[in-house]
Amino acid sequence: KPDIAMRINPLSVLLICLMSLYLISFVFVFIGKKIQFPLFTFIVIIGLLLSKYNANSDSFDHYELDTTVRTKQDRTQLKTYVKDWITNRKAKIEQAEDNAYPILFVSSEGGGSRAGLWSFLIHSYLSENSNNKYYKDHLFSLTGASGGGAGNAMFFAAAQQAELDNKTIDYKQNNTTFNYKASTIYSKNYLSTSIVGLLGRDFFKSILSLFPFDNRGELLQSEWQKAYNEVFKSNSNDLEKEVLSFYSRSDTSGFVPPLLFMNSTHAQTGKYSVISPVDFSDSKVFSGYFDYINKIQTVKFIIR
């Protein structure tokens, strides 16, 4: 079970999985020798054919994304959003000392959990030491890929949900210097579950397509959400919400949050792909970028 795997060292889990696969293979080889038939080779060929068939089957959705997003929030054009962001902070900009008002564009790179933790820690430190002015006043956008993007997203979810709930969020763990809640979240063992999924549950699901369960990506998301809820004392499942739901008040009369961009690559075309809370089709700066929400997902807008 995934929750049991989390309690075991990742290297031990890897060895257990490899030994199990080796044992299964050995049994097929042994039986094949007894019956004078290349049973192992036969099983491998059948497995490849079944995995190919299941991958193209309409009923196989183990790795497919939900192509329909239901949202109450329409995306504004990028130029309009920039204007709203500035207008929302106009009074603070005019009152800035020495006519200097910092506007921050954050970009984080990949690197797994280490990159995610680093991004989350930097955001937490800057927010704590600026009385949250870092997020509310000066942060214009967050962009990143892989682990760094995940760290950006976790910070954004925590900060923006607190803003929507009119709450002040504490990023430190027990108010201890340089001991942040982000470290508690990322200190947990998430790798063992992914290894079990890759070499176990997901492996056999890809071949047989018989078992209804969450894949390793969905398991990782639920584990992150559980750890996040425990650390931030939240019951709202912030990490499971769609990006646009955090922008429900994004106009000049309310708080205009920073832009959260998630970067990837569109496998079919090789183009850079961006998950964006704004429509950037009118901006030449983004020419050549694949708009994930607009071109891959069918967005159904619900009238308020």
C-alpha positions as semicolon CSV with decimal commas, in nm:
position;residue;x (nm);y (nm);z (nm)
1;K;0,000;0,000;0,000
2;P;0,125;0,353;-0,075
3;D;0,097;0,473;0,286
4;I;0,312;0,181;0,399
5;A;0,574;0,253;0,132
6;M;0,619;0,607;0,269
7;R;0,753;0,459;0,593
8;I;1,028;0,264;0,415
9;N;1,357;0,399;0,285
10;P;1,342;0,462;-0,095
11;L;1,651;0,246;-0,160
12;S;1,493;-0,042;0,031
13;V;1,171;-0,001;-0,165
14;L;1,366;-0,002;-0,492
15;L;1,546;-0,322;-0,395
16;I;1,221;-0,489;-0,288
17;C;1,054;-0,399;-0,619
18;L;1,349;-0,517;-0,829
19;M;1,376;-0,841;-0,632
20;S;1,003;-0,900;-0,673
21;L;1,020;-0,846;-1,049
22;Y;1,326;-1,073;-1,065
23;L;1,144;-1,343;-0,866
24;I;0,841;-1,327;-1,096
25;S;1,070;-1,351;-1,400
26;F;1,258;-1,641;-1,243
27;V;0,933;-1,832;-1,186
28;F;0,836;-1,793;-1,552
29;V;1,183;-1,903;-1,665
30;F;1,177;-2,201;-1,429
31;I;0,830;-2,313;-1,543
32;G;0,935;-2,265;-1,904
33;K;1,228;-2,499;-1,861
34;K;1,005;-2,757;-1,697
35;I;0,753;-2,756;-1,981
36;Q;1,017;-2,700;-2,252
37;F;0,860;-2,373;-2,369
38;P;1,004;-2,015;-2,374
39;L;0,739;-1,899;-2,130
40;F;0,924;-1,587;-2,011
41;T;0,978;-1,461;-2,366
42;F;0,615;-1,540;-2,448
43;I;0,493;-1,347;-2,141
44;V;0,711;-1,045;-2,231
45;I;0,574;-1,038;-2,589
46;I;0,216;-1,072;-2,465
47;G;0,279;-0,796;-2,210
48;L;0,411;-0,560;-2,479
49;L;0,113;-0,632;-2,703
50;L;-0,134;-0,584;-2,417
51;S;0,027;-0,257;-2,308
52;K;0,012;-0,131;-2,666
53;Y;-0,352;-0,233;-2,696
54;N;-0,450;-0,085;-2,358
55;A;-0,270;0,241;-2,429
56;N;-0,486;0,292;-2,739
57;S;-0,806;0,172;-2,575
58;D;-1,081;0,426;-2,506
59;S;-1,136;0,272;-2,163
60;F;-0,775;0,324;-2,052
61;D;-0,743;0,663;-1,882
62;H;-0,484;0,585;-1,616
63;Y;-0,241;0,849;-1,741
64;E;-0,481;1,081;-1,922
65;L;-0,561;1,430;-1,803
66;D;-0,914;1,550;-1,756
67;T;-0,973;1,748;-2,075
68;T;-1,259;1,949;-1,930
69;V;-1,215;2,229;-1,680
70;R;-1,521;2,389;-1,527
71;T;-1,450;2,735;-1,394
72;K;-1,635;3,048;-1,294
73;Q;-1,344;3,272;-1,384
74;D;-1,278;3,380;-1,743
75;R;-0,921;3,471;-1,833
76;T;-0,841;3,834;-1,906
77;Q;-0,591;3,947;-2,167
78;L;-0,234;3,987;-2,043
79;K;-0,219;4,360;-2,122
80;T;-0,541;4,419;-1,930
81;Y;-0,411;4,224;-1,634
82;V;-0,088;4,423;-1,622
83;K;-0,290;4,745;-1,620
84;D;-0,514;4,612;-1,340
85;W;-0,212;4,501;-1,134
86;I;-0,055;4,848;-1,155
87;T;-0,384;5,029;-1,095
88;N;-0,447;4,813;-0,788
89;R;-0,115;4,933;-0,639
90;K;-0,118;5,288;-0,780
91;A;-0,136;5,464;-0,442
92;K;0,158;5,262;-0,305
93;I;0,360;5,325;-0,619
94;E;0,303;5,701;-0,596
95;Q;0,404;5,702;-0,229
96;A;0,721;5,495;-0,283
97;E;1,043;5,640;-0,141
98;D;1,276;5,799;-0,395
99;N;1,015;5,718;-0,661
100;A;1,147;5,359;-0,661
101;Y;0,890;5,083;-0,640
102;P;1,031;4,728;-0,678
103;I;0,839;4,494;-0,907
104;L;0,958;4,135;-0,881
105;F;0,952;3,866;-1,150
106;V;1,044;3,527;-0,999
107;S;1,176;3,240;-1,208
108;S;1,270;2,903;-1,057
109;E;1,436;2,606;-1,221
110;G;1,374;2,235;-1,194
111;G;1,551;1,994;-0,966
112;G;1,289;1,784;-0,790
113;S;1,207;1,827;-0,424
114;R;1,524;2,026;-0,353
115;A;1,425;2,292;-0,607
116;G;1,068;2,297;-0,476
117;L;1,183;2,339;-0,118
118;W;1,432;2,611;-0,213
119;S;1,166;2,812;-0,397
120;F;0,913;2,776;-0,116
121;L;1,174;2,872;0,146
122;I;1,281;3,189;-0,038
123;H;0,920;3,300;-0,081
124;S;0,847;3,225;0,286
125;Y;1,152;3,414;0,410
126;L;1,081;3,723;0,198
127;S;0,714;3,723;0,300
128;E;0,790;3,690;0,671
129;N;1,056;3,963;0,666
130;S;0,842;4,211;0,475
131;N;0,519;4,161;0,671
132;N;0,379;3,996;0,356
133;K;0,444;4,307;0,145
134;Y;0,659;4,088;-0,077
135;Y;0,351;3,901;-0,197
136;K;0,085;4,169;-0,170
137;D;0,274;4,469;-0,309
138;H;0,579;4,376;-0,514
139;L;0,551;4,022;-0,656
140;F;0,424;4,044;-1,013
141;S;0,474;3,689;-1,141
142;L;0,604;3,345;-1,055
143;T;0,723;3,110;-1,324
144;G;0,913;2,786;-1,313
145;A;0,943;2,428;-1,428
146;S;0,939;2,092;-1,255
147;G;1,026;2,107;-0,883
148;G;1,082;2,482;-0,876
149;G;0,742;2,538;-1,034
150;A;0,582;2,311;-0,774
151;G;0,743;2,514;-0,495
152;N;0,611;2,835;-0,651
153;A;0,264;2,684;-0,676
154;M;0,259;2,572;-0,312
155;F;0,360;2,917;-0,192
156;F;0,107;3,086;-0,421
157;A;-0,174;2,856;-0,304
158;A;-0,097;2,930;0,061
159;A;-0,055;3,306;0,016
160;Q;-0,350;3,365;-0,216
161;Q;-0,592;3,147;-0,020
162;A;-0,498;3,341;0,293
163;E;-0,565;3,665;0,101
164;L;-0,905;3,539;-0,018
165;D;-0,992;3,436;0,340
166;N;-0,862;3,769;0,483
167;K;-0,617;3,584;0,705
168;T;-0,254;3,639;0,798
169;I;-0,044;3,336;0,725
170;D;0,256;3,230;0,932
171;Y;0,523;3,054;0,726
172;K;0,748;2,969;1,021
173;Q;0,725;2,647;1,219
174;N;0,666;2,733;1,588
175;N;0,804;3,086;1,525
176;T;1,158;2,947;1,522
177;T;1,421;3,138;1,324
178;F;1,498;2,972;0,989
179;N;1,259;2,686;1,063
180;Y;0,985;2,710;0,803
181;K;0,677;2,503;0,736
182;A;0,800;2,442;0,383
183;S;1,083;2,233;0,529
184;T;0,835;2,018;0,720
185;I;0,633;1,953;0,403
186;Y;0,935;1,858;0,195
187;S;1,101;1,653;0,469
188;K;0,853;1,370;0,416
189;N;0,932;1,066;0,203
190;Y;0,747;1,098;-0,129
191;L;0,993;0,898;-0,340
192;S;0,906;0,551;-0,210
193;T;0,546;0,577;-0,329
194;S;0,659;0,683;-0,677
195;I;0,899;0,388;-0,696
196;V;0,623;0,146;-0,597
197;G;0,398;0,300;-0,860
198;L;0,660;0,290;-1,136
199;L;0,776;-0,068;-1,075
200;G;0,459;-0,207;-0,926
201;R;0,102;-0,080;-0,943
202;D;0,136;0,141;-1,251
203;F;0,354;-0,117;-1,426
204;F;0,090;-0,390;-1,405
205;K;-0,193;-0,143;-1,466
206;S;-0,032;-0,047;-1,798
207;I;-0,024;-0,412;-1,903
208;L;-0,349;-0,553;-1,767
209;S;-0,570;-0,243;-1,725
210;L;-0,766;-0,423;-1,455
211;F;-0,709;-0,234;-1,132
212;P;-0,890;0,094;-1,051
213;F;-0,651;0,305;-0,845
214;D;-0,471;0,640;-0,851
215;N;-0,148;0,650;-1,049
216;R;0,178;0,769;-0,893
217;G;0,119;1,128;-1,004
218;E;-0,220;1,139;-0,831
219;L;-0,073;0,971;-0,523
220;L;0,202;1,234;-0,504
221;Q;-0,055;1,512;-0,527
222;S;-0,264;1,362;-0,245
223;E;0,048;1,315;-0,030
224;W;0,149;1,678;-0,085
225;Q;-0,203;1,790;-0,001
226;K;-0,210;1,586;0,320
227;A;0,127;1,722;0,434
228;Y;0,023;2,078;0,339
229;N;-0,303;2,051;0,537
230;E;-0,121;1,918;0,843
231;V;0,142;2,193;0,842
232;F;-0,082;2,490;0,757
233;K;-0,380;2,359;0,956
234;S;-0,599;2,379;0,648
235;N;-0,906;2,182;0,546
236;S;-0,972;2,355;0,213
237;N;-0,750;2,133;-0,008
238;D;-0,583;2,437;-0,162
239;L;-0,345;2,229;-0,376
240;E;-0,632;2,051;-0,549
241;K;-0,796;2,370;-0,672
242;E;-0,763;2,482;-1,030
243;V;-0,540;2,779;-1,099
244;L;-0,815;3,014;-1,212
245;S;-1,013;2,971;-0,891
246;F;-0,752;3,179;-0,708
247;Y;-0,818;3,474;-0,940
248;S;-1,187;3,523;-0,859
249;R;-1,121;3,875;-0,726
250;S;-0,862;3,976;-0,980
251;D;-0,987;4,320;-1,076
252;T;-0,900;4,677;-0,980
253;S;-1,168;4,689;-0,710
254;G;-1,017;4,393;-0,523
255;F;-0,672;4,244;-0,478
256;V;-0,495;4,156;-0,802
257;P;-0,268;3,860;-0,720
258;P;0,065;3,778;-0,885
259;L;0,058;3,574;-1,204
260;L;0,138;3,205;-1,159
261;F;0,284;3,045;-1,472
262;M;0,366;2,675;-1,500
263;N;0,606;2,580;-1,778
264;S;0,624;2,255;-1,969
265;T;0,672;2,125;-2,323
266;H;0,404;2,017;-2,567
267;A;0,527;1,669;-2,658
268;Q;0,353;1,653;-2,998
269;T;0,507;1,974;-3,134
270;G;0,808;2,039;-2,909
271;K;0,681;2,391;-2,835
272;Y;0,713;2,552;-2,497
273;S;0,383;2,508;-2,315
274;V;0,252;2,748;-2,051
275;I;-0,032;2,705;-1,804
276;S;-0,135;3,066;-1,764
277;P;-0,412;3,242;-1,566
278;V;-0,425;3,508;-1,840
279;D;-0,479;3,494;-2,214
280;F;-0,153;3,597;-2,380
281;S;-0,264;3,558;-2,741
282;D;-0,243;3,935;-2,793
283;S;0,118;3,957;-2,673
284;K;0,408;3,918;-2,917
285;V;0,641;3,836;-2,628
286;F;0,470;3,498;-2,594
287;S;0,465;3,419;-2,966
288;G;0,556;3,056;-3,020
289;Y;0,438;2,948;-2,677
290;F;0,167;2,682;-2,653
291;D;-0,128;2,804;-2,443
292;Y;-0,211;2,491;-2,244
293;I;-0,549;2,599;-2,111
294;N;-0,667;2,746;-2,440
295;K;-0,549;2,479;-2,684
296;I;-0,534;2,152;-2,494
297;Q;-0,818;2,172;-2,248
298;T;-1,178;2,250;-2,329
299;V;-1,274;2,520;-2,082
300;K;-1,641;2,536;-1,990
301;F;-1,733;2,866;-1,831
302;I;-2,021;2,864;-1,585
303;I;-2,230;3,181;-1,575
304;R;-2,242;3,323;-1,225
